[in-house]
Coordinates of C-alpha atoms and ligand atoms in Angstrom, one line a residue:
M56 CA -5.6 -11.2 25.2
N57 CA -7.4 -8.9 27.7
A58 CA -4.2 -8.1 29.5
V59 CA -2.7 -6.9 26.2
Q60 CA -5.8 -5.1 25.0
D61 CA -5.4 -1.4 24.9
P62 CA -7.2 0.0 28.0
V63 CA -8.1 3.1 26.0
A64 CA -9.8 1.0 23.4
R65 CA -11.7 -0.8 26.2
V66 CA -12.9 2.5 27.7
E67 CA -13.9 3.7 24.2
A68 CA -16.0 0.6 23.6
A69 CA -17.7 1.0 27.0
V70 CA -18.4 4.7 26.4
T71 CA -20.2 3.8 23.2
I72 CA -22.4 1.3 25.0
A73 CA -23.0 3.6 28.0
V74 CA -24.1 6.5 25.7
G75 CA -26.5 4.2 23.9
A76 CA -27.9 2.9 27.2
V77 CA -28.5 6.3 28.7
G78 CA -29.6 8.2 25.6
G79 CA -31.7 5.5 23.8
D80 CA -32.9 6.9 20.5
A81 CA -31.4 10.3 21.4
A82 CA -27.9 8.8 21.4
S83 CA -27.7 8.7 17.6
G84 CA -25.5 11.4 16.2
V85 CA -24.1 12.2 19.6
N86 CA -20.4 12.5 19.6
A87 CA -19.1 9.8 22.1
A88 CA -15.4 10.3 21.3
L89 CA -12.9 10.6 24.1
K90 CA -10.9 13.8 24.0
P91 CA -7.4 13.9 25.6
S92 CA -7.6 16.2 28.6
A93 CA -6.1 19.6 28.3
K94 CA -4.5 19.4 31.8
P95 CA -3.4 16.5 33.9
E96 CA -5.7 17.5 36.8
F97 CA -8.7 16.7 34.5
G98 CA -7.6 13.1 34.1
D99 CA -6.5 11.5 30.9
F100 CA -9.7 11.9 28.8
Q101 CA -12.8 14.0 28.7
L102 CA -16.2 12.9 27.5
N103 CA -18.5 15.7 26.5
A104 CA -21.5 13.6 25.4
A105 CA -23.6 14.5 28.4
M106 CA -24.1 18.0 27.2
A107 CA -25.5 17.0 23.8
L108 CA -27.6 14.2 25.3
G109 CA -29.0 16.5 28.0
K110 CA -30.1 18.9 25.4
K111 CA -31.8 16.2 23.3
L112 CA -33.4 14.6 26.4
G113 CA -34.4 17.9 28.0
R114 CA -32.6 16.9 31.2
P115 CA -29.8 18.6 33.2
P116 CA -26.5 17.6 31.7
R117 CA -24.9 17.0 35.0
D118 CA -27.6 14.4 35.9
V119 CA -27.0 12.7 32.5
A120 CA -23.2 12.7 33.2
A121 CA -23.8 11.0 36.5
E122 CA -25.9 8.3 34.8
L123 CA -23.2 7.9 32.1
A124 CA -20.5 7.4 34.8
D125 CA -22.6 4.7 36.5
A126 CA -23.3 3.0 33.2
L127 CA -19.6 3.1 32.4
M128 CA -18.7 1.5 35.7
S129 CA -21.4 -1.1 35.6
P130 CA -19.8 -4.5 36.3
E131 CA -20.3 -6.0 32.9
N132 CA -17.9 -3.4 31.4
G133 CA -15.2 -4.7 33.7
L134 CA -13.6 -1.3 33.9
G135 CA -13.2 -1.3 37.7
D136 CA -9.5 -1.9 37.6
V137 CA -8.9 0.1 34.4
I138 CA -10.2 3.5 35.4
E139 CA -11.1 5.4 38.5
M140 CA -14.7 6.5 39.1
P141 CA -15.2 9.3 36.5
E142 CA -15.5 12.8 37.9
I143 CA -18.3 15.2 36.8
A144 CA -16.9 18.7 36.1
G145 CA -18.3 22.1 35.1
P146 CA -21.6 21.9 33.1
G147 CA -21.4 18.1 32.7
F148 CA -18.0 17.0 31.5
L149 CA -16.8 13.6 32.6
N150 CA -13.2 13.4 33.5
I151 CA -11.8 9.9 33.0
R152 CA -8.5 8.8 34.6
L153 CA -6.8 5.4 33.9
R154 CA -5.5 3.7 36.9
P155 CA -1.6 3.7 36.9
T156 CA -1.7 -0.1 37.6
A157 CA -3.9 -0.6 34.5
L158 CA -1.4 1.3 32.4
A159 CA 1.5 -0.7 33.9
T160 CA -0.3 -4.1 33.3
A161 CA -1.2 -3.2 29.7
L162 CA 2.4 -2.1 28.9
A163 CA 3.8 -5.3 30.3
G164 CA 1.2 -7.2 28.2
M165 CA 2.6 -5.6 25.0
D166 CA 6.3 -5.9 25.9
D167 CA 7.2 -8.9 23.8
D168 CA 8.2 -9.7 20.2
R169 CA 4.7 -8.9 18.8
L170 CA 4.4 -5.6 20.7
G171 CA 0.7 -6.4 21.3
I172 CA -0.2 -6.9 17.6
E173 CA -2.2 -10.1 17.3
P174 CA -2.2 -11.7 13.9
E175 CA -5.5 -11.4 12.1
A176 CA -7.4 -14.7 11.6
E177 CA -8.0 -14.3 7.9
T178 CA -7.7 -17.3 5.5
H179 CA -7.6 -15.4 2.2
G180 CA -4.6 -13.5 0.9
V181 CA -4.0 -9.9 -0.2
T182 CA -2.5 -8.9 -3.5
I183 CA -0.6 -5.6 -4.0
D184 CA 0.1 -4.3 -7.5
V185 CA 3.6 -2.7 -7.1
C186 CA 6.3 -1.1 -9.3
G187 CA 4.8 -1.8 -12.7
V188 CA 7.8 -0.6 -14.7
N189 CA 7.9 -0.8 -18.5
V190 CA 10.6 -2.9 -20.2
A191 CA 13.2 -1.0 -22.1
K192 CA 12.4 2.2 -20.3
Q193 CA 14.2 3.9 -17.4
M194 CA 12.4 3.7 -14.1
H195 CA 11.2 7.2 -13.2
V196 CA 9.9 8.9 -10.1
G197 CA 6.3 7.7 -10.7
H198 CA 7.6 4.1 -10.4
L199 CA 9.4 5.2 -7.2
R200 CA 6.0 6.0 -5.6
S201 CA 4.5 2.7 -6.7
T202 CA 7.4 0.8 -5.4
V203 CA 7.8 2.6 -2.1
I204 CA 4.1 3.0 -1.2
G205 CA 3.2 -0.5 -2.6
D206 CA 6.0 -2.3 -0.6
T207 CA 5.0 -0.5 2.6
V208 CA 1.3 -1.3 2.2
A209 CA 2.4 -4.9 1.7
R210 CA 4.5 -4.7 4.9
L211 CA 1.5 -3.2 6.9
F212 CA -0.6 -6.2 5.9
E213 CA 2.2 -8.6 6.7
R214 CA 2.7 -7.0 10.1
V215 CA -0.9 -7.7 11.0
G216 CA -0.5 -11.3 9.9
R217 CA -1.9 -11.4 6.4
T218 CA -0.5 -13.4 3.5
V219 CA 0.6 -10.9 0.9
H220 CA 1.3 -11.4 -2.8
R221 CA 3.3 -8.5 -4.4
Q222 CA 2.6 -8.5 -8.1
N223 CA 4.8 -6.5 -10.5
H224 CA 2.7 -6.0 -13.6
L225 CA 5.6 -5.3 -16.0
G226 CA 4.9 -3.6 -19.2
D227 CA 6.7 -6.3 -21.2
W228 CA 4.4 -7.0 -24.2
G229 CA 2.8 -5.4 -27.1
L230 CA 3.6 -3.2 -30.1
P231 CA 6.0 -0.7 -28.5
I232 CA 8.2 -3.6 -27.3
A233 CA 8.1 -5.3 -30.7
M234 CA 9.0 -1.9 -32.3
T235 CA 12.0 -1.5 -30.0
L236 CA 13.1 -5.0 -30.7
H237 CA 12.8 -4.5 -34.4
S238 CA 14.8 -1.3 -34.4
L239 CA 17.6 -2.9 -32.3
L240 CA 17.8 -6.0 -34.5
A241 CA 17.7 -3.9 -37.7
R242 CA 20.6 -1.9 -36.4
K243 CA 22.4 -5.1 -35.5
V244 CA 23.0 -3.8 -31.9
D245 CA 25.0 -6.1 -29.7
F246 CA 22.6 -7.6 -27.3
E247 CA 25.3 -8.8 -24.9
S248 CA 26.6 -5.4 -24.1
L249 CA 23.2 -3.7 -24.1
D250 CA 22.5 -1.2 -21.2
L251 CA 19.3 0.4 -20.2
D252 CA 20.2 3.9 -21.5
T253 CA 20.7 2.5 -25.0
L254 CA 17.5 0.6 -24.7
N255 CA 15.7 3.7 -23.6
V256 CA 16.9 5.7 -26.6
A257 CA 16.0 2.8 -28.9
Y258 CA 12.5 2.8 -27.4
R259 CA 12.0 6.5 -27.9
D260 CA 13.4 6.5 -31.5
A261 CA 11.2 3.6 -32.4
Q262 CA 8.2 5.5 -31.1
L263 CA 9.1 8.6 -32.9
E264 CA 9.7 6.8 -36.2
A265 CA 6.3 5.3 -36.1
R266 CA 4.6 8.5 -35.2
G267 CA 3.3 10.2 -38.3
D268 CA 1.7 13.6 -38.1
V269 CA -1.6 13.1 -39.9
R270 CA -3.2 16.1 -38.0
G271 CA -0.2 18.2 -38.9
L272 CA -0.6 17.4 -42.5
E273 CA -4.3 18.2 -42.5
A274 CA -3.7 21.4 -40.8
A275 CA -0.9 22.3 -43.2
I276 CA -3.2 21.7 -46.2
A277 CA -6.1 23.7 -44.6
N278 CA -3.8 26.6 -43.7
R279 CA -2.3 26.6 -47.2
C280 CA 1.2 26.1 -45.9
G281 CA 4.0 26.1 -48.4
A282 CA 4.5 23.1 -50.7
H283 CA 7.7 22.3 -49.0
R284 CA 6.2 21.9 -45.6
I285 CA 3.4 19.7 -47.0
A286 CA 5.8 17.5 -48.9
E287 CA 7.9 17.1 -45.7
L288 CA 4.8 16.0 -43.7
E289 CA 3.8 13.6 -46.4
A290 CA 7.2 12.0 -46.3
Q291 CA 7.1 11.7 -42.5
N292 CA 3.7 10.0 -42.7
E293 CA 4.8 7.7 -45.4
S294 CA 7.9 6.5 -43.4
A295 CA 5.8 6.3 -40.2
G296 CA 3.5 4.0 -42.1
T297 CA 6.4 1.8 -43.2
A298 CA 7.7 1.8 -39.6
Q299 CA 4.3 0.8 -38.3
A300 CA 4.0 -2.0 -40.7
A301 CA 7.5 -3.3 -39.8
A302 CA 6.5 -3.1 -36.1
R303 CA 3.3 -5.0 -36.6
D304 CA 5.3 -7.7 -38.5
A305 CA 7.8 -7.8 -35.6
L306 CA 4.9 -8.2 -33.1
V307 CA 3.5 -11.1 -35.1
R308 CA 7.0 -12.8 -35.1
L309 CA 7.3 -12.2 -31.3
Q310 CA 3.8 -13.6 -30.7
S311 CA 4.4 -16.7 -32.8
G312 CA 7.6 -17.5 -30.8
D313 CA 10.2 -16.6 -33.5
E314 CA 13.5 -17.8 -31.9
T315 CA 15.6 -14.6 -32.6
M316 CA 12.8 -12.3 -31.4
V317 CA 12.2 -14.3 -28.3
V318 CA 15.9 -14.4 -27.3
A319 CA 16.2 -10.7 -27.9
W320 CA 13.0 -10.0 -25.9
R321 CA 14.3 -12.0 -22.9
R322 CA 17.5 -10.0 -23.0
L323 CA 15.5 -6.8 -23.1
I324 CA 13.7 -7.8 -19.9
E325 CA 16.9 -8.9 -18.2
V326 CA 18.7 -5.6 -18.9
T327 CA 15.7 -3.6 -17.6
M328 CA 15.2 -5.7 -14.5
T329 CA 18.8 -5.8 -13.5
E330 CA 18.6 -2.0 -13.1
V331 CA 15.1 -2.1 -11.5
Y332 CA 16.3 -4.5 -8.8
R333 CA 19.3 -2.3 -8.1
A334 CA 16.9 0.5 -7.3
C335 CA 14.5 -1.9 -5.4
D336 CA 17.4 -3.2 -3.3
L337 CA 18.8 0.2 -2.5
L338 CA 15.3 1.2 -1.4
G339 CA 15.1 -1.8 0.8
T340 CA 11.9 -3.1 -0.7
R341 CA 10.9 -6.8 -0.9
I342 CA 10.3 -6.7 -4.6
A343 CA 12.2 -9.5 -6.3
P344 CA 11.8 -11.8 -9.4
D345 CA 9.2 -13.8 -7.6
S346 CA 6.9 -10.8 -7.7
E347 CA 7.2 -10.6 -11.5
R348 CA 4.0 -11.3 -13.4
G349 CA 4.2 -9.1 -16.4
E350 CA 1.6 -8.4 -19.1
S351 CA 3.2 -11.1 -21.3
S352 CA 2.3 -13.8 -18.8
F353 CA -1.4 -13.2 -19.6
R354 CA -1.0 -13.2 -23.3
N355 CA -2.5 -16.6 -23.9
E356 CA -5.6 -15.8 -21.9
L357 CA -6.7 -12.7 -23.7
A358 CA -8.7 -14.3 -26.4
E359 CA -10.5 -16.4 -23.8
V360 CA -11.1 -13.4 -21.6
V361 CA -12.8 -11.6 -24.5
D362 CA -14.8 -14.7 -25.3
A363 CA -16.1 -14.9 -21.8
F364 CA -17.3 -11.3 -22.0
V365 CA -19.0 -11.9 -25.3
R366 CA -20.6 -15.1 -24.1
S367 CA -22.1 -13.4 -21.0
E368 CA -23.3 -10.6 -23.3
L369 CA -21.3 -8.1 -21.5
A370 CA -19.2 -7.2 -24.5
V371 CA -20.7 -5.9 -27.7
E372 CA -19.5 -4.9 -31.1
D373 CA -18.8 -1.3 -31.8
D374 CA -17.6 -0.3 -35.2
G375 CA -15.7 -3.6 -35.6
A376 CA -14.2 -3.4 -32.1
L377 CA -15.5 -5.1 -28.9
V378 CA -16.4 -2.9 -26.0
V379 CA -17.9 -3.3 -22.5
R380 CA -20.5 -0.7 -21.6
F381 CA -21.5 0.6 -18.2
E382 CA -24.9 2.0 -17.2
D383 CA -23.4 5.0 -15.4
R384 CA -20.8 6.3 -17.8
E385 CA -20.7 7.3 -21.5
R386 CA -17.2 6.0 -22.2
P387 CA -17.1 2.2 -22.9
M388 CA -14.1 0.1 -22.2
L389 CA -12.4 -1.3 -25.3
I390 CA -11.3 -4.9 -24.9
R391 CA -10.5 -5.8 -28.5
K392 CA -9.5 -3.5 -31.3
R393 CA -10.9 -3.6 -34.8
D394 CA -7.6 -5.2 -36.0
G395 CA -8.0 -8.0 -33.4
G396 CA -5.4 -6.6 -31.1
F397 CA -5.9 -6.6 -27.3
L398 CA -5.4 -3.7 -24.9
Y399 CA -4.0 -2.7 -21.6
A400 CA -7.5 -3.2 -20.1
T401 CA -7.9 -6.7 -21.5
T402 CA -4.6 -7.8 -19.8
D403 CA -5.7 -6.2 -16.5
L404 CA -9.0 -8.2 -16.7
A405 CA -7.0 -11.4 -17.0
A406 CA -4.6 -10.3 -14.2
L407 CA -7.4 -9.4 -11.9
R408 CA -9.2 -12.7 -12.4
Y409 CA -5.9 -14.5 -11.6
R410 CA -5.3 -12.4 -8.5
V411 CA -8.7 -13.1 -7.0
Q412 CA -9.3 -16.6 -8.2
E413 CA -5.8 -18.2 -8.3
L414 CA -4.0 -16.1 -5.6
D415 CA -7.2 -16.3 -3.5
S416 CA -7.2 -12.6 -2.6
D417 CA -10.0 -11.0 -0.7
E418 CA -8.4 -7.6 -1.3
V419 CA -6.5 -6.4 -4.4
V420 CA -4.7 -3.1 -4.1
Y421 CA -3.4 -1.3 -7.2
V422 CA -0.7 1.3 -6.2
V423 CA -0.7 3.1 -9.5
D424 CA -0.6 6.8 -10.7
A425 CA -3.9 8.5 -9.8
R426 CA -4.3 9.4 -13.5
Q427 CA -5.3 5.8 -14.3
R428 CA -8.4 6.1 -12.1
D429 CA -10.9 5.7 -15.0
H430 CA -9.1 2.6 -16.3
F431 CA -9.3 0.8 -12.9
R432 CA -12.9 1.9 -12.4
D433 CA -13.7 0.2 -15.7
V434 CA -11.6 -2.9 -15.0
F435 CA -13.0 -3.4 -11.5
D436 CA -16.6 -2.9 -12.6
A437 CA -16.3 -5.3 -15.5
C438 CA -14.8 -8.0 -13.2
R439 CA -17.6 -7.6 -10.7
K440 CA -20.2 -7.8 -13.5
I441 CA -18.8 -11.1 -14.9
G442 CA -18.3 -12.5 -11.4
W443 CA -14.5 -12.7 -11.2
A444 CA -14.4 -10.6 -8.1
T445 CA -16.3 -13.2 -6.1
L446 CA -14.3 -15.9 -4.3
P447 CA -15.5 -19.5 -4.4
D448 CA -16.8 -19.2 -0.8
G449 CA -18.9 -16.2 -1.8
V450 CA -16.7 -13.5 -0.3
E451 CA -16.6 -10.3 -2.5
S452 CA -13.0 -9.3 -3.0
K453 CA -12.3 -5.7 -2.2
L454 CA -10.8 -4.0 -5.3
V455 CA -8.9 -0.8 -4.6
H456 CA -7.0 1.7 -6.7
L457 CA -4.6 3.5 -4.4
G458 CA -3.8 6.3 -6.8
F459 CA -0.9 8.5 -6.0
G460 CA -0.1 12.1 -7.0
T461 CA 2.8 13.4 -9.0
V462 CA 6.3 14.2 -7.7
L463 CA 6.9 17.9 -8.2
G464 CA 10.1 20.0 -8.5
A465 CA 10.7 23.2 -6.5
D466 CA 8.8 25.1 -9.3
K467 CA 5.7 23.0 -8.5
K468 CA 5.8 21.4 -11.9
P469 CA 6.4 17.7 -12.5
L470 CA 10.0 16.9 -11.5
K471 CA 12.4 17.3 -14.4
T472 CA 16.1 17.6 -14.9
R473 CA 17.5 21.0 -15.9
S474 CA 17.4 20.0 -19.5
G475 CA 13.8 19.1 -19.2
A476 CA 14.2 15.3 -19.3
N477 CA 12.6 13.0 -16.8
F478 CA 14.6 12.3 -13.7
K479 CA 16.1 8.8 -13.7
L480 CA 15.2 7.1 -10.5
M481 CA 18.7 6.0 -9.8
D482 CA 20.1 9.5 -10.1
L483 CA 17.5 10.7 -7.6
L484 CA 18.4 7.9 -5.1
Q485 CA 22.1 8.5 -5.6
A486 CA 21.6 12.2 -4.8
A487 CA 19.8 11.3 -1.5
V488 CA 22.4 8.7 -0.6
D489 CA 25.2 11.2 -1.2
R490 CA 23.5 13.7 1.1
G491 CA 22.9 11.1 3.8
V492 CA 26.6 10.0 3.8
E493 CA 27.7 13.6 3.9
A494 CA 25.5 14.4 6.9
V495 CA 26.5 11.3 8.8
T496 CA 30.2 11.7 8.1
S497 CA 30.3 15.4 9.2
R498 CA 28.5 14.5 12.4
A499 CA 30.9 11.7 13.1
A500 CA 33.8 14.3 13.1
D501 CA 32.6 15.5 16.6
P502 CA 34.5 13.5 19.2
K503 CA 31.4 13.3 21.3
A504 CA 29.3 11.7 18.5
P505 CA 28.4 8.0 19.0
T506 CA 29.6 7.5 15.5
H507 CA 33.0 9.0 16.1
G508 CA 35.8 6.7 15.0
L509 CA 33.6 4.2 13.1
P510 CA 35.2 2.8 9.9
A511 CA 34.3 4.6 6.7
D512 CA 32.3 1.7 5.3
E513 CA 30.0 1.7 8.4
L514 CA 29.5 5.4 8.2
E515 CA 28.6 4.9 4.6
A516 CA 26.1 2.3 5.4
I517 CA 24.4 4.5 8.0
G518 CA 24.5 7.4 5.5
R519 CA 22.8 5.3 2.9
A520 CA 20.1 4.3 5.3
V521 CA 19.6 8.0 6.2
G522 CA 19.3 9.1 2.5
I523 CA 16.8 6.4 1.7
A524 CA 14.8 7.1 4.8
A525 CA 14.6 10.7 3.8
I526 CA 13.0 9.8 0.4
K527 CA 10.8 7.1 1.7
Y528 CA 9.4 8.9 4.7
A529 CA 8.6 12.0 2.5
D530 CA 6.7 9.7 0.2
L531 CA 4.8 7.8 2.9
S532 CA 4.0 10.5 5.4
G533 CA 1.6 12.6 3.4
D534 CA -1.7 11.7 1.8
S535 CA -0.6 9.5 -1.1
A536 CA -3.2 10.9 -3.4
R537 CA -1.7 14.3 -3.3
D538 CA 1.2 15.7 -5.3
Y539 CA 4.3 16.5 -3.3
V540 CA 7.3 18.6 -3.8
F541 CA 10.6 16.8 -3.9
D542 CA 12.8 18.9 -1.6
L543 CA 15.9 17.0 -0.5
D544 CA 16.9 19.7 2.0
R545 CA 13.7 19.4 3.9
M546 CA 13.5 15.6 3.6
I547 CA 16.9 14.9 4.9
A548 CA 16.8 17.3 8.0
F549 CA 17.5 15.7 11.3
E550 CA 14.8 17.8 12.9
G551 CA 11.1 18.0 12.1
D552 CA 8.7 15.4 10.7
T553 CA 11.3 13.5 8.7
G554 CA 12.7 10.0 8.3
P555 CA 16.2 10.9 9.6
Y556 CA 14.6 12.5 12.7
L557 CA 12.9 9.2 13.6
Q558 CA 16.0 7.3 12.9
Y559 CA 18.0 9.7 15.1
A560 CA 15.4 9.3 18.0
H561 CA 15.7 5.5 17.7
A562 CA 19.6 5.7 17.7
R563 CA 19.5 7.9 20.8
L564 CA 17.4 5.3 22.6
C565 CA 19.8 2.6 21.6
S566 CA 22.8 4.4 23.0
M567 CA 20.9 5.0 26.3
L568 CA 20.2 1.3 26.5
E569 CA 23.8 0.6 25.7
K570 CA 24.9 2.7 28.6
A571 CA 22.4 0.9 30.8
G572 CA 24.3 -2.3 30.0
D573 CA 22.9 -5.4 31.6
E574 CA 20.2 -3.4 33.3
A575 CA 18.6 -2.9 29.8
A576 CA 17.3 -6.4 30.0
T577 CA 15.1 -5.5 33.1
D578 CA 11.7 -7.0 33.6
A579 CA 11.0 -4.7 36.5
A580 CA 7.4 -3.6 36.9
F581 CA 6.4 -0.5 34.8
R582 CA 5.6 2.5 37.1
I583 CA 3.5 5.1 35.4
E584 CA 3.5 8.1 37.8
T585 CA 4.5 11.5 36.3
P586 CA 2.3 13.1 33.6
E587 CA 5.0 12.6 31.0
E588 CA 5.2 8.9 31.8
R589 CA 1.4 8.7 31.5
R590 CA 1.4 10.4 28.1
L591 CA 4.1 8.3 26.7
A592 CA 2.5 5.1 28.1
L593 CA -0.9 6.0 26.7
L594 CA 0.6 6.6 23.3
L595 CA 2.6 3.4 23.2
L596 CA -0.5 1.4 24.1
R597 CA -2.1 2.7 20.9
Y598 CA 0.5 1.0 18.8
P599 CA -1.4 -2.2 17.9
E600 CA -4.6 -0.2 17.1
T601 CA -2.6 2.2 15.0
M602 CA -1.0 -0.6 13.0
K603 CA -4.4 -2.3 12.4
T604 CA -6.0 0.9 11.3
A605 CA -3.1 1.8 9.0
A606 CA -3.3 -1.6 7.3
A607 CA -7.1 -1.5 7.0
S608 CA -7.1 2.0 5.6
L609 CA -4.0 1.5 3.4
E610 CA -2.6 4.7 5.1
A611 CA 1.1 4.4 6.0
S612 CA 0.8 8.0 7.0
R613 CA -1.0 7.0 10.1
L614 CA 1.9 5.0 11.2
C615 CA 4.3 7.8 10.3
R616 CA 2.3 10.3 12.4
F617 CA 2.2 7.9 15.3
L618 CA 5.9 7.3 15.3
Y619 CA 6.6 11.0 15.1
S620 CA 4.5 11.5 18.2
V621 CA 6.3 8.7 20.0
A622 CA 9.6 10.4 19.2
T623 CA 8.4 13.8 20.4
E624 CA 6.5 12.5 23.4
F625 CA 9.7 10.6 24.4
S626 CA 11.7 13.8 24.3
S627 CA 9.3 15.5 26.8
F628 CA 9.5 12.4 29.0
Y629 CA 13.2 12.4 28.8
S630 CA 13.6 16.1 29.7
A631 CA 11.3 15.7 32.7
C632 CA 12.3 12.3 34.0
P633 CA 15.9 11.2 34.7
V634 CA 16.4 7.6 33.6
L635 CA 20.0 6.5 34.2
R636 CA 20.4 9.2 36.8
A637 CA 17.2 8.3 38.6
E638 CA 18.1 7.7 42.3
D639 CA 15.5 5.2 43.3
P640 CA 16.5 1.8 41.8
P641 CA 12.9 0.5 41.1
I642 CA 12.1 3.8 39.4
R643 CA 15.3 3.6 37.4
A644 CA 14.6 0.1 36.3
A645 CA 11.0 0.9 35.4
R646 CA 12.2 3.8 33.3
I647 CA 14.8 1.8 31.6
R648 CA 12.1 -0.7 30.6
L649 CA 10.0 2.1 29.3
V650 CA 12.9 3.4 27.2
R651 CA 13.4 -0.1 25.9
L652 CA 9.7 -0.5 24.9
T653 CA 9.8 2.9 23.2
R654 CA 12.9 1.8 21.3
D655 CA 11.2 -1.5 20.3
V656 CA 8.1 0.3 19.0
L657 CA 10.2 2.8 17.0
R658 CA 12.3 0.0 15.5
D659 CA 9.3 -2.2 14.7
G660 CA 7.4 0.8 13.3
L661 CA 10.3 1.9 11.1
G662 CA 10.8 -1.6 9.9
T663 CA 7.1 -1.8 8.9
L664 CA 7.5 1.3 6.9
G665 CA 10.5 -0.3 5.3
I666 CA 12.9 2.2 6.8
G667 CA 16.2 1.1 8.3
A668 CA 17.0 1.9 11.9
P669 CA 20.7 2.2 12.5
E670 CA 21.8 1.8 16.1
R671 CA 24.2 4.7 16.0
M672 CA 23.9 8.0 14.2
Ligands
LIG53 N1 3.1 -0.2 -16.7 C1 2.1 0.7 -16.2 C2 2.6 2.1 -16.4 O1 3.8 2.4 -16.3 C3 1.7 0.5 -14.8 C4 1.1 -0.9 -14.5 C5 0.1 -0.8 -13.3 N2 -0.5 -2.0 -13.0 C6 -1.5 -2.6 -13.7 N3 -2.0 -3.7 -13.2 N4 -2.1 -2.0 -14.7 O2 1.8 3.0 -16.5

């Protein structure tokens, strides 16, 4: 383990101890962070803590720096073969330089299948709420974000050795579904040949039919509108009333297991999910039928959930309904309506109890639109109050809503088609794939391209990977809480901070290794000599730490940023240091091994993001 452990992390830990030992009480609030040095002559890192400490202690900073250096090098830190004796510079900076052998040893320690990432010794699982589509409705860009970010967060946890449960909380139950079923059955639609577009229209029509315009009628009367307008609104409200009654009747039949209704309902789900999985597969996510646990699967627990809240006196009656109140907010959470119906929140209470208690999760992450923030705040607090967030061994499960922002069009408004309709997810993905295939095919026309002469189906597969990488990387590389502009031109560029750029960097490394032939399997000792080799080595050594932090903070963007710096740092290394053309055989072998390790880190990192890494581009 020590051989693998990132030497930078070891120095950081020792610095914290040294600053505490030298500064005593004065150490609190002093910045003990290592800063990468501006120039290679100043070593690899600079520590500036002596200046602040000197001021607080009323002592010359250079004296404090000397004491820090001694404390750092004290035998119990074991840094003797990791760094050279730190140098004191200027008013009291400490310049810290890692020993080249320490870098070489640490790199060798991470050069295996795990790439230095030790599995976490955690017995509980983690649940990720992903996708969350609604049955009978087209998947839209919002579900894209939940699917992409959710699946990647799951992969981050898996990569650090956690057991992960992806849970797809389908909207597959309740009045809107019953309404849609009713309207399809009434129109004697052929359920066999049903497709999602027809379903989507039926869903919308059923909603419209049942939506009266009570406010409109009141306003029309108050504003003394013409008798014709008032009569029209009255008629609309009357038929809405009829439609609502029919829908409620349909819901009762569905709930009581009426054969025709249930068969039709299953078909509805099947039609929707076939399409959803097409998108999930194209996106390369590990979301499959075994992740499905829709709202309907909790339907028989809802009465009991409400009872539990009533029994523990956490739910009270309010105008015939049952609500849970919170000390710190006005708005109560409704868990049973006056007519006895249950709500979205009631189902989420049951689902959360299941995730913590049955799936044994010490962390539950909801990757859902940021606009549902208040809902999850209520659900989490209610679960904590009633004790469902506590595991049998007393561990408090961490409940997190990872809310994401809206996908915007070029006009900075929520992404819409030219006719103002919501973008279908599949159309969006297809556009990206088309662009990817186009880019890859046109590059392959160049006789010098590594893809030149590949069969069309292989080029297409590479192009598909490029298009999907463009979309996913754009979604993952920013702060997920923020809105982002969907700009395919920028996302698909082979230059800049994009998915295709990283894929391209990876493919270039693959072709270098291919040229190296048998030599690529070298286990020659790493030799870290030039400044560019040092910078690349120091960066690669941060891989395990980066992965752990990305998983712990649920921030895939950290991994994106890291991989992007690996790709750019590799470019600087490659322009400064010949690899296959290096004359000295041990140097050539050491560099080939460094190229291979860089390639492995890029490939593993892209895989953890859920992005394909073609070997040729
Ligand atoms: N079906 C919901 C929607 O489209 C998302 C479900 C999110 N997950 C949850 N456990 N509530 O808004």
